[in-house]
CSV table of C-alpha atoms in Angstrom, one decimal:
chain,number,residue,atom,x,y,z
A,16,MET,CA,13.1,25.7,13.4
A,17,ALA,CA,16.6,24.3,14.0
A,18,ARG,CA,16.9,20.6,14.5
A,19,PRO,CA,17.6,19.9,18.3
A,20,ILE,CA,20.9,18.3,19.1
A,21,SER,CA,20.6,15.0,20.8
A,22,PRO,CA,22.2,14.5,24.3
A,23,THR,CA,24.7,12.0,22.9
A,24,ARG,CA,25.7,14.5,20.1
A,25,ARG,CA,26.1,17.3,22.7
A,26,ARG,CA,28.4,15.2,24.8
A,27,VAL,CA,30.6,14.2,21.8
A,28,LEU,CA,30.8,17.8,20.5
A,29,ALA,CA,31.7,19.0,24.0
A,30,SER,CA,34.5,16.5,24.3
A,31,LEU,CA,35.8,17.6,20.9
A,32,SER,CA,35.8,21.3,21.5
A,33,SER,CA,38.9,21.3,23.7
A,34,GLY,CA,40.9,19.6,21.0
A,35,VAL,CA,39.9,21.6,17.9
A,36,LEU,CA,43.4,23.0,17.2
A,37,GLY,CA,45.0,19.6,17.4
A,38,ALA,CA,42.3,18.1,15.3
A,39,GLY,CA,42.7,20.7,12.6
A,40,ALA,CA,46.4,19.9,12.3
A,41,LEU,CA,45.6,16.2,12.0
A,42,ALA,CA,43.0,16.8,9.4
A,43,ALA,CA,45.6,17.6,6.9
A,44,CYS,CA,46.7,14.0,6.7
A,45,THR,CA,43.3,12.4,7.3
A,46,PRO,CA,41.5,10.9,4.3
A,47,GLY,CA,38.5,13.1,5.0
A,48,GLY,CA,40.6,16.3,5.7
A,49,ARG,CA,40.0,19.4,3.7
A,50,ARG,CA,43.6,20.7,3.5
A,51,GLY,CA,45.5,20.0,0.3
A,52,ARG,CA,42.6,18.8,-1.8
A,53,GLY,CA,43.7,21.1,-4.7
A,54,ARG,CA,47.2,19.7,-5.0
A,55,SER,CA,48.1,17.6,-8.1
A,56,ARG,CA,48.9,13.9,-7.9
A,57,ALA,CA,52.4,14.6,-8.9
A,58,THR,CA,53.2,16.6,-5.7
A,59,THR,CA,51.0,14.6,-3.3
A,60,PRO,CA,51.7,10.8,-3.6
A,61,PRO,CA,49.0,8.5,-2.2
A,62,PRO,CA,49.6,7.5,1.4
A,63,THR,CA,51.2,4.2,2.2
A,64,ALA,CA,49.5,1.8,4.7
A,65,SER,CA,51.7,3.1,7.5
A,66,GLU,CA,50.6,6.7,6.8
A,67,ARG,CA,46.9,6.0,7.1
A,68,THR,CA,45.5,8.1,9.9
A,69,ALA,CA,42.3,7.7,11.9
A,70,PRO,CA,39.7,10.5,11.6
A,71,THR,CA,39.4,13.0,14.4
A,72,THR,CA,35.7,13.5,14.1
A,73,PRO,CA,33.1,11.0,15.4
A,74,LEU,CA,31.1,8.5,13.3
A,75,ILE,CA,27.5,9.8,13.2
A,76,LEU,CA,24.7,7.3,12.6
A,77,GLY,CA,21.1,8.0,11.8
A,78,SER,CA,18.1,5.7,11.6
A,79,ILE,CA,14.6,5.9,10.1
A,80,GLY,CA,11.6,3.6,10.5
A,81,SER,CA,7.9,3.4,10.3
A,82,THR,CA,5.0,2.9,12.7
A,83,PHE,CA,2.6,1.5,10.1
A,84,GLY,CA,2.6,-1.3,7.5
A,85,ALA,CA,4.7,-4.4,7.6
A,86,PRO,CA,7.9,-2.9,9.1
A,87,GLY,CA,5.8,-1.0,11.7
A,88,GLN,CA,5.1,-4.3,13.4
A,89,PHE,CA,8.8,-4.6,14.3
A,90,GLU,CA,9.5,-0.9,15.0
A,91,GLY,CA,10.0,-1.6,18.7
A,92,GLN,CA,12.4,-4.5,18.3
A,93,ILE,CA,14.5,-2.7,15.6
A,94,SER,CA,14.8,0.6,17.4
A,95,LEU,CA,15.8,-1.1,20.7
A,96,ALA,CA,18.5,-3.2,18.9
A,97,ILE,CA,20.0,-0.1,17.2
A,98,GLU,CA,20.2,1.9,20.5
A,99,GLU,CA,21.7,-1.1,22.3
A,100,ALA,CA,24.3,-1.7,19.6
A,101,VAL,CA,25.5,1.9,19.8
A,102,ARG,CA,25.6,1.8,23.6
A,103,ARG,CA,27.6,-1.4,23.6
A,104,VAL,CA,30.1,0.0,21.1
A,105,ASN,CA,30.6,3.1,23.2
A,106,VAL,CA,30.5,1.7,26.7
A,107,LEU,CA,32.1,-1.7,26.2
A,108,ALA,CA,34.5,-1.0,23.4
A,109,GLY,CA,35.4,2.7,23.7
A,110,GLY,CA,33.5,3.7,20.5
A,111,VAL,CA,35.2,4.1,17.1
A,112,PHE,CA,38.5,5.8,16.8
A,113,ALA,CA,38.5,6.3,20.6
A,114,GLN,CA,35.3,8.5,20.3
A,115,ASP,CA,31.7,7.8,21.1
A,116,VAL,CA,29.6,6.9,18.1
A,117,VAL,CA,26.8,9.5,17.8
A,118,LEU,CA,23.3,8.2,17.2
A,119,GLU,CA,20.9,10.9,16.0
A,120,THR,CA,17.3,10.9,17.2
A,121,ARG,CA,15.4,8.3,15.2
A,122,ALA,CA,13.2,9.6,12.4
A,123,VAL,CA,9.8,7.8,12.3
A,124,VAL,CA,7.4,7.9,9.4
A,125,GLU,CA,3.8,7.8,10.6
A,126,ALA,CA,1.8,7.9,7.4
A,127,PRO,CA,2.1,6.4,3.9
A,128,GLY,CA,2.2,9.8,2.3
A,129,ALA,CA,4.9,11.3,4.5
A,130,ASP,CA,7.8,13.2,3.0
A,131,VAL,CA,10.5,10.6,3.6
A,132,ALA,CA,13.2,12.5,1.6
A,133,SER,CA,12.9,15.6,3.9
A,134,GLN,CA,13.6,13.4,6.9
A,135,VAL,CA,16.7,12.0,5.2
A,136,GLU,CA,17.7,15.6,4.4
A,137,ALA,CA,17.4,16.5,8.1
A,138,LEU,CA,19.6,13.6,9.1
A,139,ALA,CA,22.2,14.6,6.5
A,140,ALA,CA,22.2,18.1,7.8
A,141,ALA,CA,23.1,16.7,11.2
A,142,GLY,CA,26.2,15.1,9.8
A,143,VAL,CA,24.8,11.5,9.4
A,144,SER,CA,27.0,9.4,7.1
A,145,VAL,CA,25.4,6.0,7.7
A,146,LEU,CA,21.6,5.5,7.7
A,147,ILE,CA,19.9,2.4,9.1
A,148,SER,CA,16.5,2.1,7.4
A,149,SER,CA,13.6,-0.1,8.2
A,150,LEU,CA,11.3,1.8,5.8
A,151,GLU,CA,8.7,-0.1,3.8
A,152,ASP,CA,10.1,-0.8,0.3
A,153,SER,CA,8.2,1.8,-1.6
A,154,GLN,CA,9.3,4.5,1.0
A,155,LEU,CA,12.9,3.2,0.8
A,156,LEU,CA,12.8,3.9,-2.9
A,157,GLU,CA,11.8,7.5,-2.1
A,158,ALA,CA,14.6,7.9,0.4
A,159,ILE,CA,17.4,6.5,-1.8
A,160,PRO,CA,18.0,9.6,-4.0
A,161,ALA,CA,18.4,11.9,-1.0
A,162,ALA,CA,20.8,9.5,0.7
A,163,VAL,CA,22.9,9.1,-2.5
A,164,GLU,CA,23.0,12.9,-3.0
A,165,HIS,CA,24.5,13.2,0.5
A,166,GLN,CA,26.8,10.2,0.0
A,167,MET,CA,25.1,8.4,2.8
A,168,LEU,CA,25.5,4.7,3.3
A,169,VAL,CA,22.1,2.9,3.7
A,170,LEU,CA,22.0,-0.4,5.7
A,171,CYS,CA,18.6,-2.1,5.7
A,172,PRO,CA,17.6,-4.7,8.4
A,173,TRP,CA,14.1,-4.8,6.8
A,174,SER,CA,13.7,-4.9,3.0
A,175,SER,CA,13.1,-7.7,0.6
A,176,SER,CA,11.4,-6.5,-2.6
A,177,ALA,CA,13.2,-7.3,-5.8
A,178,ALA,CA,11.7,-4.1,-7.2
A,179,VAL,CA,14.1,-2.1,-5.0
A,180,ARG,CA,16.9,-3.4,-7.2
A,181,LYS,CA,15.0,-3.3,-10.5
A,182,ASP,CA,16.2,0.2,-11.4
A,183,ASP,CA,18.8,0.5,-8.7
A,184,ALA,CA,19.8,4.2,-8.3
A,185,SER,CA,21.8,3.7,-5.0
A,186,ASN,CA,25.2,3.9,-6.6
A,187,GLY,CA,26.5,1.1,-4.4
A,188,MET,CA,25.4,2.8,-1.2
A,189,LEU,CA,22.5,0.4,-0.3
A,190,PHE,CA,23.1,-2.9,1.5
A,191,ARG,CA,20.2,-5.2,2.6
A,192,LEU,CA,20.8,-7.6,5.5
A,193,ALA,CA,17.5,-9.7,5.5
A,194,PRO,CA,16.8,-12.4,2.9
A,195,ASP,CA,15.1,-11.0,-0.2
A,196,ASP,CA,12.1,-12.4,-2.1
A,197,THR,CA,14.4,-14.4,-4.4
A,198,ALA,CA,15.6,-16.4,-1.4
A,199,LEU,CA,12.1,-16.9,0.1
A,200,ALA,CA,10.6,-17.9,-3.2
A,201,SER,CA,13.3,-20.6,-3.8
A,202,LEU,CA,12.5,-22.2,-0.4
A,203,TRP,CA,8.8,-22.2,-1.0
A,204,VAL,CA,8.9,-23.4,-4.6
A,205,LYS,CA,11.1,-26.3,-3.5
A,206,ALA,CA,8.5,-27.2,-0.9
A,207,ALA,CA,5.7,-27.1,-3.4
A,208,MET,CA,7.6,-29.3,-5.9
A,209,GLU,CA,9.1,-31.8,-3.5
A,210,ASN,CA,6.6,-32.2,-0.6
A,211,ALA,CA,3.2,-32.1,-2.3
A,212,PRO,CA,0.6,-34.0,-0.2
A,213,GLU,CA,-1.4,-36.8,-1.7
A,214,GLY,CA,-4.3,-35.4,-3.6
A,215,THR,CA,-2.5,-32.3,-4.7
A,216,VAL,CA,-0.5,-31.5,-7.9
A,217,PRO,CA,3.2,-31.0,-7.2
A,218,GLY,CA,4.3,-27.4,-7.8
A,219,THR,CA,0.8,-25.8,-7.5
A,220,ILE,CA,0.9,-22.7,-5.2
A,221,ALA,CA,-1.9,-20.5,-3.9
A,222,TYR,CA,-0.9,-17.1,-2.8
A,223,VAL,CA,-2.6,-14.5,-0.6
A,224,SER,CA,-1.0,-11.2,0.2
A,225,PRO,CA,-1.6,-7.5,1.0
A,226,ASP,CA,-1.4,-5.4,-2.1
A,227,THR,CA,2.0,-3.9,-1.5
A,228,LEU,CA,5.2,-3.5,-3.5
A,229,GLN,CA,6.7,-6.4,-1.5
A,230,GLY,CA,3.6,-8.5,-2.0
A,231,ARG,CA,3.7,-8.1,-5.8
A,232,SER,CA,7.5,-8.7,-5.8
A,233,LEU,CA,7.2,-12.0,-4.0
A,234,LEU,CA,4.5,-13.2,-6.3
A,235,ALA,CA,6.7,-12.4,-9.3
A,236,GLU,CA,9.5,-14.4,-7.8
A,237,LEU,CA,7.3,-17.4,-7.0
A,238,SER,CA,6.0,-17.4,-10.5
A,239,GLU,CA,9.4,-17.0,-12.2
A,240,GLN,CA,11.0,-19.8,-10.2
A,241,ALA,CA,8.1,-22.2,-10.3
A,242,ALA,CA,7.5,-22.1,-14.1
A,243,PRO,CA,10.8,-23.7,-15.3
A,244,LEU,CA,10.2,-26.6,-12.9
A,245,GLY,CA,6.6,-27.2,-14.1
A,246,GLY,CA,5.1,-25.4,-11.2
A,247,THR,CA,2.2,-22.9,-11.4
A,248,MET,CA,0.3,-20.3,-9.4
A,249,VAL,CA,-3.3,-21.6,-9.1
A,250,MET,CA,-4.6,-18.7,-7.0
A,251,GLU,CA,-3.4,-15.1,-6.6
A,252,THR,CA,-5.3,-13.0,-4.2
A,253,PHE,CA,-4.4,-9.5,-3.1
A,254,TYR,CA,-6.3,-7.4,-0.6
A,255,PRO,CA,-5.9,-3.8,0.7
A,256,ALA,CA,-3.4,-3.7,3.5
A,257,ASP,CA,-5.8,-1.8,5.8
A,258,GLU,CA,-8.8,-4.0,5.2
A,259,ASP,CA,-10.0,-7.2,6.9
A,260,LEU,CA,-9.9,-10.5,5.0
A,261,ASP,CA,-13.1,-12.5,4.1
A,262,VAL,CA,-11.6,-15.5,5.9
A,263,GLN,CA,-14.4,-18.0,5.4
A,264,ALA,CA,-14.8,-17.3,1.7
A,265,LEU,CA,-11.1,-17.6,1.0
A,266,ALA,CA,-10.8,-20.7,3.1
A,267,ALA,CA,-13.6,-22.4,1.2
A,268,GLN,CA,-12.0,-21.5,-2.2
A,269,ILE,CA,-8.6,-22.8,-1.2
A,270,ALA,CA,-9.9,-26.1,0.3
A,271,GLY,CA,-12.1,-26.6,-2.7
A,272,ALA,CA,-9.1,-26.9,-5.0
A,273,PRO,CA,-6.2,-27.7,-2.7
A,274,PRO,CA,-2.8,-26.6,-3.8
A,275,ALA,CA,0.5,-28.3,-3.0
A,276,LEU,CA,1.4,-25.2,-0.9
A,277,LEU,CA,-0.5,-22.1,0.4
A,278,VAL,CA,1.6,-19.0,0.9
A,279,LEU,CA,0.2,-16.3,3.2
A,280,ASN,CA,2.3,-13.2,3.0
A,281,GLY,CA,0.3,-10.8,5.2
A,282,GLY,CA,0.3,-10.1,9.0
A,283,ALA,CA,-1.6,-11.4,12.0
A,284,GLU,CA,-4.8,-11.7,9.9
A,285,CYS,CA,-3.2,-14.8,8.3
A,286,GLY,CA,-3.4,-17.0,11.4
A,287,PRO,CA,-7.2,-17.1,11.4
A,288,LEU,CA,-7.1,-17.7,7.6
A,289,ALA,CA,-4.7,-20.6,8.0
A,290,SER,CA,-6.9,-22.0,10.8
A,291,ALA,CA,-10.1,-21.6,8.6
A,292,VAL,CA,-8.4,-23.5,5.8
A,293,HIS,CA,-7.6,-26.4,8.1
A,294,GLN,CA,-11.2,-26.4,9.4
A,295,ALA,CA,-12.5,-26.4,5.9
A,296,THR,CA,-10.7,-29.7,5.2
A,297,LEU,CA,-12.4,-31.5,8.1
A,298,ASP,CA,-15.4,-33.9,7.7
A,299,ALA,CA,-18.4,-34.0,10.0
A,300,GLY,CA,-16.5,-36.1,12.4
A,301,GLY,CA,-13.6,-33.7,12.6
A,302,ARG,CA,-11.2,-35.8,10.6
A,303,ALA,CA,-9.0,-34.1,8.1
A,304,GLN,CA,-9.8,-35.1,4.5
A,305,GLN,CA,-6.9,-33.2,2.9
A,306,ALA,CA,-3.6,-31.8,4.1
A,307,ILE,CA,-2.7,-28.3,2.8
A,308,PRO,CA,0.8,-27.2,3.8
A,309,ILE,CA,0.9,-23.5,4.7
A,310,ARG,CA,3.8,-21.1,4.8
A,311,LEU,CA,3.4,-17.8,6.7
A,312,GLY,CA,5.7,-14.8,6.2
A,313,PRO,CA,7.5,-13.2,9.2
A,314,ASN,CA,4.7,-10.7,9.9
A,315,ALA,CA,2.3,-13.6,10.3
A,316,SER,CA,4.7,-15.7,12.4
A,317,VAL,CA,3.3,-14.4,15.7
A,318,ASP,CA,1.7,-15.9,18.8
A,319,TYR,CA,-2.0,-16.7,18.3
A,320,ARG,CA,-2.9,-17.8,21.8
A,321,ASP,CA,-5.3,-14.9,22.2
A,322,ALA,CA,-7.0,-15.4,18.8
A,323,SER,CA,-9.5,-18.1,19.9
A,324,LEU,CA,-8.5,-20.5,17.2
A,325,PRO,CA,-9.8,-24.1,17.3
A,326,PRO,CA,-7.3,-26.6,18.8
A,327,GLU,CA,-4.6,-27.9,16.4
A,328,SER,CA,-5.8,-25.7,13.6
A,329,LEU,CA,-2.3,-24.4,12.8
A,330,GLU,CA,-0.7,-27.9,12.6
A,331,GLN,CA,-0.1,-27.6,8.9
A,332,ALA,CA,1.3,-24.0,9.2
A,333,GLU,CA,5.0,-23.1,9.3
A,334,GLY,CA,6.4,-19.6,9.6
A,335,PHE,CA,9.9,-18.0,9.6
A,336,GLU,CA,11.9,-15.2,10.9
A,337,PRO,CA,15.2,-13.9,9.3
A,338,GLY,CA,18.3,-14.7,11.2
A,339,GLY,CA,19.9,-17.6,13.0
A,340,PRO,CA,19.4,-18.8,16.6
A,341,VAL,CA,18.9,-16.0,19.2
A,342,GLY,CA,21.1,-17.8,21.7
A,343,VAL,CA,24.2,-16.6,19.8
A,344,ASP,CA,26.9,-15.0,22.0
A,345,VAL,CA,27.2,-11.2,21.5
A,346,GLY,CA,30.0,-10.6,24.0
A,347,ASP,CA,30.1,-9.6,27.6
A,348,GLY,CA,28.8,-13.0,28.6
A,349,LEU,CA,25.3,-12.4,27.0
A,350,THR,CA,23.4,-14.1,24.3
A,351,PHE,CA,21.4,-11.9,21.9
A,352,GLU,CA,18.2,-13.1,23.5
A,353,ASP,CA,19.3,-12.3,27.0
A,354,MET,CA,20.5,-8.8,25.9
A,355,MET,CA,17.1,-8.0,24.2
A,356,LEU,CA,15.0,-9.4,27.1
A,357,ASN,CA,17.0,-7.2,29.5
A,358,LEU,CA,15.6,-4.3,27.5
A,359,ASP,CA,12.0,-5.6,27.0
A,360,THR,CA,10.7,-8.8,28.5
A,361,SER,CA,7.6,-8.8,26.2
A,362,LEU,CA,9.9,-9.8,23.4
A,363,LEU,CA,9.8,-13.4,24.8
A,364,ARG,CA,6.4,-13.6,23.3
A,365,ARG,CA,6.6,-11.0,20.5
A,366,GLY,CA,9.8,-12.3,19.0
A,367,TYR,CA,13.0,-10.8,17.7
A,368,ALA,CA,12.3,-10.5,14.0
A,369,TYR,CA,14.7,-8.1,12.3
A,370,SER,CA,16.3,-7.0,15.5
A,371,GLN,CA,19.4,-9.1,14.8
A,372,GLN,CA,19.8,-7.5,11.5
A,373,ALA,CA,19.4,-4.0,13.1
A,374,PHE,CA,22.0,-4.8,15.7
A,375,ASP,CA,24.4,-6.1,13.1
A,376,ALA,CA,23.8,-3.1,10.9
A,377,VAL,CA,25.3,-0.8,13.6
A,378,LEU,CA,28.3,-3.1,14.2
A,379,ILE,CA,29.0,-3.6,10.5
A,380,ALA,CA,28.9,0.2,10.0
A,381,CYS,CA,31.4,0.7,12.9
A,382,LEU,CA,33.7,-2.1,11.7
A,383,ALA,CA,33.6,-0.9,8.1
A,384,ALA,CA,34.5,2.6,9.3
A,385,ARG,CA,37.5,1.2,11.3
A,386,HIS,CA,38.5,-0.8,8.2
A,387,ALA,CA,38.3,2.2,6.0
A,388,LEU,CA,39.8,4.6,8.6
A,389,SER,CA,37.0,7.0,7.6
A,390,VAL,CA,33.7,8.3,8.8
A,391,GLU,CA,32.6,9.2,5.3
A,392,GLY,CA,29.7,7.2,3.8
A,393,THR,CA,31.3,6.3,0.5
A,394,ALA,CA,34.5,5.0,2.2
A,395,ILE,CA,32.5,3.0,4.7
A,396,ALA,CA,30.3,1.5,1.9
A,397,GLY,CA,33.5,0.3,0.2
A,398,SER,CA,34.5,-1.6,3.3
A,399,VAL,CA,31.2,-3.3,4.2
A,400,PRO,CA,31.9,-6.3,1.9
A,401,GLU,CA,35.4,-6.5,3.3
A,402,VAL,CA,34.4,-6.9,6.9
A,403,LEU,CA,32.0,-9.7,6.0
A,404,SER,CA,34.3,-11.7,3.8
A,405,GLY,CA,37.8,-11.5,5.3
A,406,THR,CA,40.1,-14.3,6.4
A,407,THR,CA,39.7,-14.1,10.2
A,408,GLU,CA,36.3,-14.8,11.7
A,409,CYS,CA,35.2,-12.8,14.8
A,410,THR,CA,31.8,-12.7,16.4
A,411,ASP,CA,31.6,-9.5,18.5
A,412,TYR,CA,32.6,-5.9,18.0
A,413,GLY,CA,35.4,-5.9,20.6
A,414,ALA,CA,37.2,-8.9,19.1
A,415,CYS,CA,36.8,-7.6,15.5
A,416,ASP,CA,38.0,-4.1,16.5
A,417,ARG,CA,41.1,-5.6,18.2
A,418,LEU,CA,42.0,-7.5,15.0
A,419,LEU,CA,41.7,-4.4,12.9
A,420,GLN,CA,43.7,-2.3,15.5
A,421,ASP,CA,46.5,-5.0,15.6
A,422,ALA,CA,46.8,-4.9,11.8
A,423,GLU,CA,46.8,-1.1,11.8
A,424,ASP,CA,49.6,-1.0,14.4
A,425,GLN,CA,51.7,-3.1,12.0
A,426,GLY,CA,50.9,-0.7,9.1
A,427,ALA,CA,48.4,-3.1,7.4
A,428,THR,CA,44.7,-3.3,6.8
A,429,GLY,CA,43.0,-6.0,8.8
A,430,SER,CA,41.1,-8.8,7.2
A,431,ILE,CA,38.0,-9.9,9.3
A,432,ARG,CA,34.9,-11.9,8.7
A,433,TYR,CA,32.2,-10.6,11.1
A,434,THR,CA,29.7,-13.3,12.0
A,435,GLY,CA,27.3,-11.6,14.3
A,436,ALA,CA,23.8,-11.8,15.8
A,437,SER,CA,22.2,-12.7,12.4
A,438,GLY,CA,24.5,-15.6,11.9
A,439,PRO,CA,26.8,-16.0,8.9
A,440,LEU,CA,26.0,-13.5,6.1
A,441,GLU,CA,27.3,-13.6,2.5
A,442,LEU,CA,26.6,-10.7,0.2
A,443,GLY,CA,25.9,-11.1,-3.5
A,444,GLY,CA,27.1,-8.8,-6.3
A,445,ASN,CA,24.0,-6.6,-5.8
A,446,ARG,CA,24.9,-6.0,-2.1
A,447,ASP,CA,22.0,-8.0,-0.9
A,448,VAL,CA,22.4,-11.1,1.3
A,449,ARG,CA,23.0,-14.1,-0.9
A,450,ALA,CA,23.3,-16.7,1.8
A,451,GLY,CA,22.3,-16.7,5.5
A,452,GLN,CA,19.9,-18.3,8.0
A,453,LEU,CA,16.2,-18.3,8.9
A,454,ARG,CA,14.4,-19.4,12.1
A,455,ARG,CA,11.5,-21.8,11.6
A,456,ILE,CA,8.3,-21.1,13.5
A,457,THR,CA,5.6,-23.6,14.3
A,458,TRP,CA,2.5,-23.5,16.6
A,459,SER,CA,1.3,-25.7,19.5
A,460,ALA,CA,-2.2,-27.1,19.7
A,461,ALA,CA,-3.2,-23.9,21.6
A,462,ALA,CA,-1.7,-21.7,18.8
A,463,GLU,CA,1.3,-20.8,20.9
A,464,ARG,CA,4.3,-19.7,18.9
A,465,ILE,CA,7.3,-22.1,19.0
A,466,VAL,CA,10.7,-21.2,17.7
A,467,GLU,CA,12.4,-24.3,16.5
A,468,PRO,CA,16.0,-24.7,17.6
A,469,ASP,CA,17.6,-25.5,14.3
A,470,ALA,CA,18.2,-22.7,11.8
A,471,ILE,CA,17.4,-23.1,8.1
A,472,SER,CA,20.2,-22.1,5.7
A,473,PHE,CA,19.2,-20.4,2.5
A,474,GLU,CA,21.3,-19.6,-0.6
A,475,ILE,CA,20.1,-17.7,-3.6
A,476,PRO,CA,20.7,-19.9,-6.7
A,477,GLY,CA,23.5,-18.6,-9.0
């Protein structure tokens, strides 16, 4: 069965049909044009900056996500942010190269054993050159070969496992915009070493996580970074991602030999466990006999008002979300938070985790295409680092696009540093984020989720 053409794609194709003859002529001098590819370098000198010509075909984006597992928790936020980013580029800024950006229908993986590669193949067949992926890390590894085969740039708002880079087969086509496990481990090892409560041994860490690729990856990073400092993992507990925790037994074990830090890497099941650990430290009169600091991953940094937890039982817990403050201006007089709440008011309670990165992934792709004057994945990939590290800072697509256009009008290549919804991002040599920001999450006495106003900066050592 033929893949249906999305309404946006139909509209763009219709607008192009009347100009096919002119577009064909222009393609001869376009970087992606077919004409003249067989000529030798001696007879076809490379174009100068003034001869660079914008493509006459639209930029086509694809996206793929999951409804299960850790990223499935944020599927709604991520998909909304992608759609809104494309809409804003098209409506408020006239698209890219004066053409609407095409967003193909989102591919959604609904089971762990799904054939992810075939979904990537279908997007490639639709002309997608940039794929925004929020797949779970093991599925991302399955998708990469198909993306590379079709020279498709992959931008990930959700992915952190160091295992993804262990045998990196992405050929420079994979960029990850959320902090990876190396960054998270450095923050938590530092807390265990420097802020150990009285009655605990500095550097001792207890770890509880679903048995996933990311869960194993984070444990490896914690162990590797703690060891040279004299730290140690005193408890390592994995559980099947689809099974309930034995909360009371685990809480008794942790409270019986209190660590300097407890790291809970799962989802909403971690709130009751953190609460049970706190309760296990109380004496008969309800007085705490031992403080055990707890760090919760983004999946567990949710609102627990409906979980019937004892009052103040999350007072030792602290969570995080990737990204800077959600009050950042995204243009058109709106903050990122206002923009997202206009789409879904339930996000006020559910949070915005990974939606900033998803929003930025679209804008980075569009700006990199403008910088490269190309809609081809390989060329856009080459310009991604350029639009994040240039000399002139800009914070919304319209302003960045104007800077690039002004430079192009003068026969030059613009130099911009896009600082968007996620806050300032710095890429490392492996094309993962090396430095950025996190939002700190705490909880009220009634287990209401509180987003602290000040962002935490992270920087991967080295």
